[in-house]
Amino acid sequence: MRLALNAILLTLLFVSCKPQEARRPLSISSGSFISESIDRNKKLASKEEALIQKIIEEDTAHQYITSETGFWYFYTLKDSISTTTPKFGDIVTFNYNVKDLKNNTIYSEQELDTITYRIDKEELFLGLREGLKLMKEGEKVTFFFPSYQAYGYYGDDHKIGTNIPLITEVTLNTITKESTTKN
């Protein structure tokens, strides 16, 4: 009996020393979800850009400029003398409104009130953040942002839904250079 018990213990010891094998995944992902998502986003961006281009083509009253970061704009009031634009850390005050591409007001200038914003150091949607850097004090600019430059997939959790391209009319009131705000 003692011999049988030793044999069982020896067998258990031998089996338990076997190296563990790696577990295989239950499903294999090929990355197709990411590829499909990229394709969907490219199609959505093309569709939105085509809608904006159609508005631009039909608007003969304004001269549109294409930004380096993927939005369009025109000046309602332009300062051709000053060369000062806001840079990283500068404080700006501005007023703006938000509309959809059918020119329906989403947020009025009165609702949004005057905004004080430190360039690139505070939250603001991408397109507006970049647009402000193009402006000079006293200028009024109308921007056309595809949804990826605005609130994108998530919207703003209030009035702006998923993937909504926007028009914003912005007046830059003041620029306070960062060097003058340091103590």
CSV table of C-alpha atoms in Angstrom, one decimal:
chain,number,residue,atom,x,y,z
A,1,MET,CA,0.0,0.0,0.0
A,2,ARG,CA,2.8,2.3,0.9
A,3,LEU,CA,4.4,1.5,-2.5
A,4,ALA,CA,1.2,2.4,-4.3
A,5,LEU,CA,0.9,5.7,-2.4
A,6,ASN,CA,4.5,6.6,-3.3
A,7,ALA,CA,3.8,5.8,-6.9
A,8,ILE,CA,0.8,8.1,-7.0
A,9,LEU,CA,2.6,10.9,-5.3
A,10,LEU,CA,5.6,10.5,-7.7
A,11,THR,CA,3.2,10.6,-10.7
A,12,LEU,CA,1.5,13.8,-9.4
A,13,LEU,CA,4.8,15.4,-8.8
A,14,PHE,CA,6.0,14.5,-12.3
A,15,VAL,CA,2.7,15.8,-13.9
A,16,SER,CA,2.7,19.0,-11.9
A,17,CYS,CA,6.2,19.9,-13.1
A,18,LYS,CA,5.1,19.9,-16.8
A,19,PRO,CA,5.5,23.5,-18.2
A,20,GLN,CA,2.3,25.4,-18.8
A,21,GLU,CA,1.1,25.9,-22.3
A,22,ALA,CA,0.0,29.3,-23.5
A,23,ARG,CA,-3.8,29.6,-23.9
A,24,ARG,CA,-5.0,30.4,-27.3
A,25,PRO,CA,-7.6,33.2,-27.9
A,26,LEU,CA,-11.2,32.2,-28.3
A,27,SER,CA,-11.6,34.5,-31.3
A,28,ILE,CA,-9.0,36.0,-33.6
A,29,SER,CA,-9.5,39.7,-34.6
A,30,SER,CA,-8.1,40.7,-37.9
A,31,GLY,CA,-8.3,44.5,-37.3
A,32,SER,CA,-11.2,44.8,-39.7
A,33,PHE,CA,-13.2,46.9,-37.2
A,34,ILE,CA,-10.5,49.6,-37.3
A,35,SER,CA,-10.2,49.4,-41.1
A,36,GLU,CA,-14.0,49.7,-41.4
A,37,SER,CA,-14.1,52.6,-38.9
A,38,ILE,CA,-11.4,54.4,-40.9
A,39,ASP,CA,-13.3,53.9,-44.1
A,40,ARG,CA,-16.5,55.2,-42.5
A,41,ASN,CA,-14.8,58.3,-41.2
A,42,LYS,CA,-13.2,59.0,-44.6
A,43,LYS,CA,-16.6,58.8,-46.3
A,44,LEU,CA,-18.2,61.0,-43.7
A,45,ALA,CA,-15.5,63.6,-44.0
A,46,SER,CA,-15.8,63.6,-47.8
A,47,LYS,CA,-19.5,64.0,-47.6
A,48,GLU,CA,-19.3,66.9,-45.1
A,49,GLU,CA,-16.5,68.6,-47.1
A,50,ALA,CA,-18.7,68.3,-50.3
A,51,LEU,CA,-21.6,69.9,-48.5
A,52,ILE,CA,-19.4,72.8,-47.4
A,53,GLN,CA,-17.8,73.1,-50.9
A,54,LYS,CA,-21.4,73.4,-52.4
A,55,ILE,CA,-22.2,76.2,-50.0
A,56,ILE,CA,-18.9,78.0,-50.9
A,57,GLU,CA,-19.6,77.6,-54.7
A,58,GLU,CA,-23.0,79.1,-54.3
A,59,ASP,CA,-21.8,82.0,-52.2
A,60,THR,CA,-20.4,84.6,-54.6
A,61,ALA,CA,-20.4,87.4,-52.0
A,62,HIS,CA,-17.4,86.1,-50.0
A,63,GLN,CA,-13.9,85.1,-50.7
A,64,TYR,CA,-13.2,81.8,-48.9
A,65,ILE,CA,-9.8,80.7,-47.6
A,66,THR,CA,-8.9,77.1,-46.9
A,67,SER,CA,-7.0,76.6,-43.6
A,68,GLU,CA,-4.0,74.3,-43.3
A,69,THR,CA,-5.9,72.2,-40.8
A,70,GLY,CA,-9.0,71.4,-42.8
A,71,PHE,CA,-11.7,74.1,-42.5
A,72,TRP,CA,-12.8,77.1,-44.5
A,73,TYR,CA,-13.4,80.7,-43.6
A,74,PHE,CA,-14.0,84.2,-44.8
A,75,TYR,CA,-13.6,87.7,-43.3
A,76,THR,CA,-16.6,89.9,-42.5
A,77,LEU,CA,-14.3,92.5,-40.9
A,78,LYS,CA,-10.5,92.3,-41.7
A,79,ASP,CA,-7.6,94.2,-40.2
A,80,SER,CA,-5.1,94.7,-43.0
A,81,ILE,CA,-2.6,96.7,-40.9
A,82,SER,CA,-1.9,94.7,-37.7
A,83,THR,CA,0.2,91.6,-37.8
A,84,THR,CA,-0.5,90.5,-34.2
A,85,THR,CA,-2.3,87.1,-33.9
A,86,PRO,CA,-2.6,85.1,-30.7
A,87,LYS,CA,0.0,82.6,-29.8
A,88,PHE,CA,0.3,79.8,-27.3
A,89,GLY,CA,-0.6,81.0,-23.8
A,90,ASP,CA,-2.0,84.4,-24.9
A,91,ILE,CA,-5.4,85.4,-23.5
A,92,VAL,CA,-8.1,86.3,-25.9
A,93,THR,CA,-11.7,87.5,-25.4
A,94,PHE,CA,-14.2,86.7,-28.2
A,95,ASN,CA,-17.8,86.4,-29.0
A,96,TYR,CA,-19.3,83.8,-31.4
A,97,ASN,CA,-22.4,81.9,-32.4
A,98,VAL,CA,-22.8,78.4,-33.7
A,99,LYS,CA,-25.0,77.3,-36.6
A,100,ASP,CA,-25.6,74.2,-38.7
A,101,LEU,CA,-24.9,74.1,-42.4
A,102,LYS,CA,-28.5,75.1,-43.1
A,103,ASN,CA,-27.8,78.3,-41.2
A,104,ASN,CA,-30.0,77.4,-38.2
A,105,THR,CA,-28.8,78.8,-35.0
A,106,ILE,CA,-27.7,76.2,-32.4
A,107,TYR,CA,-26.2,78.7,-29.9
A,108,SER,CA,-26.6,82.4,-30.3
A,109,GLU,CA,-23.9,84.9,-29.4
A,110,GLN,CA,-26.1,86.1,-26.5
A,111,GLU,CA,-26.4,82.5,-25.1
A,112,LEU,CA,-22.6,82.0,-25.3
A,113,ASP,CA,-21.7,85.5,-24.0
A,114,THR,CA,-18.1,86.8,-24.1
A,115,ILE,CA,-15.5,84.0,-23.8
A,116,THR,CA,-12.1,84.5,-22.2
A,117,TYR,CA,-9.7,81.8,-23.4
A,118,ARG,CA,-6.0,81.1,-22.9
A,119,ILE,CA,-4.7,79.8,-26.3
A,120,ASP,CA,-4.0,76.1,-26.3
A,121,LYS,CA,-4.1,75.9,-22.5
A,122,GLU,CA,-7.9,75.4,-22.1
A,123,GLU,CA,-10.6,73.3,-23.6
A,124,LEU,CA,-12.2,74.5,-26.8
A,125,PHE,CA,-13.2,72.5,-29.9
A,126,LEU,CA,-10.3,72.0,-32.4
A,127,GLY,CA,-11.5,74.1,-35.3
A,128,LEU,CA,-12.3,77.2,-33.2
A,129,ARG,CA,-9.0,76.8,-31.3
A,130,GLU,CA,-7.1,76.8,-34.6
A,131,GLY,CA,-9.3,79.5,-36.1
A,132,LEU,CA,-8.7,82.0,-33.3
A,133,LYS,CA,-4.9,81.7,-34.0
A,134,LEU,CA,-5.6,83.1,-37.5
A,135,MET,CA,-7.4,86.2,-36.3
A,136,LYS,CA,-6.3,89.7,-35.3
A,137,GLU,CA,-7.9,91.9,-32.7
A,138,GLY,CA,-11.2,93.4,-33.9
A,139,GLU,CA,-11.6,91.0,-36.8
A,140,LYS,CA,-14.8,89.1,-37.5
A,141,VAL,CA,-14.5,85.8,-39.3
A,142,THR,CA,-17.0,83.1,-40.4
A,143,PHE,CA,-15.7,79.6,-40.1
A,144,PHE,CA,-17.0,76.4,-41.7
A,145,PHE,CA,-16.0,73.3,-39.7
A,146,PRO,CA,-16.5,69.7,-40.8
A,147,SER,CA,-17.6,67.6,-37.8
A,148,TYR,CA,-14.1,66.3,-37.2
A,149,GLN,CA,-12.9,69.9,-36.6
A,150,ALA,CA,-16.0,70.6,-34.4
A,151,TYR,CA,-17.5,68.2,-31.8
A,152,GLY,CA,-17.1,65.0,-33.8
A,153,TYR,CA,-18.7,61.8,-32.9
A,154,TYR,CA,-19.7,62.8,-29.3
A,155,GLY,CA,-21.3,66.1,-29.9
A,156,ASP,CA,-21.4,68.6,-27.0
A,157,ASP,CA,-23.9,66.6,-24.8
A,158,HIS,CA,-26.5,69.4,-25.2
A,159,LYS,CA,-27.6,70.8,-28.6
A,160,ILE,CA,-25.0,69.5,-31.0
A,161,GLY,CA,-25.4,65.9,-32.0
A,162,THR,CA,-23.1,63.3,-33.5
A,163,ASN,CA,-21.1,64.3,-36.6
A,164,ILE,CA,-22.5,67.8,-37.1
A,165,PRO,CA,-20.5,70.2,-39.3
A,166,LEU,CA,-20.8,73.8,-38.0
A,167,ILE,CA,-20.7,77.4,-39.0
A,168,THR,CA,-19.4,79.8,-36.4
A,169,GLU,CA,-19.2,83.6,-36.7
A,170,VAL,CA,-16.4,84.8,-34.4
A,171,THR,CA,-15.4,88.3,-33.3
A,172,LEU,CA,-12.0,88.5,-31.7
A,173,ASN,CA,-12.3,91.4,-29.1
A,174,THR,CA,-8.9,91.4,-27.4
A,175,ILE,CA,-5.5,89.7,-27.4
A,176,THR,CA,-3.4,89.9,-24.2
A,177,LYS,CA,0.1,88.6,-24.9
A,178,GLU,CA,1.3,86.0,-22.4
A,179,SER,CA,4.4,88.0,-21.5
A,180,THR,CA,2.2,90.9,-20.2
A,181,THR,CA,0.2,88.5,-18.0
A,182,LYS,CA,3.2,87.0,-16.1
A,183,ASN,CA,4.3,88.3,-12.7
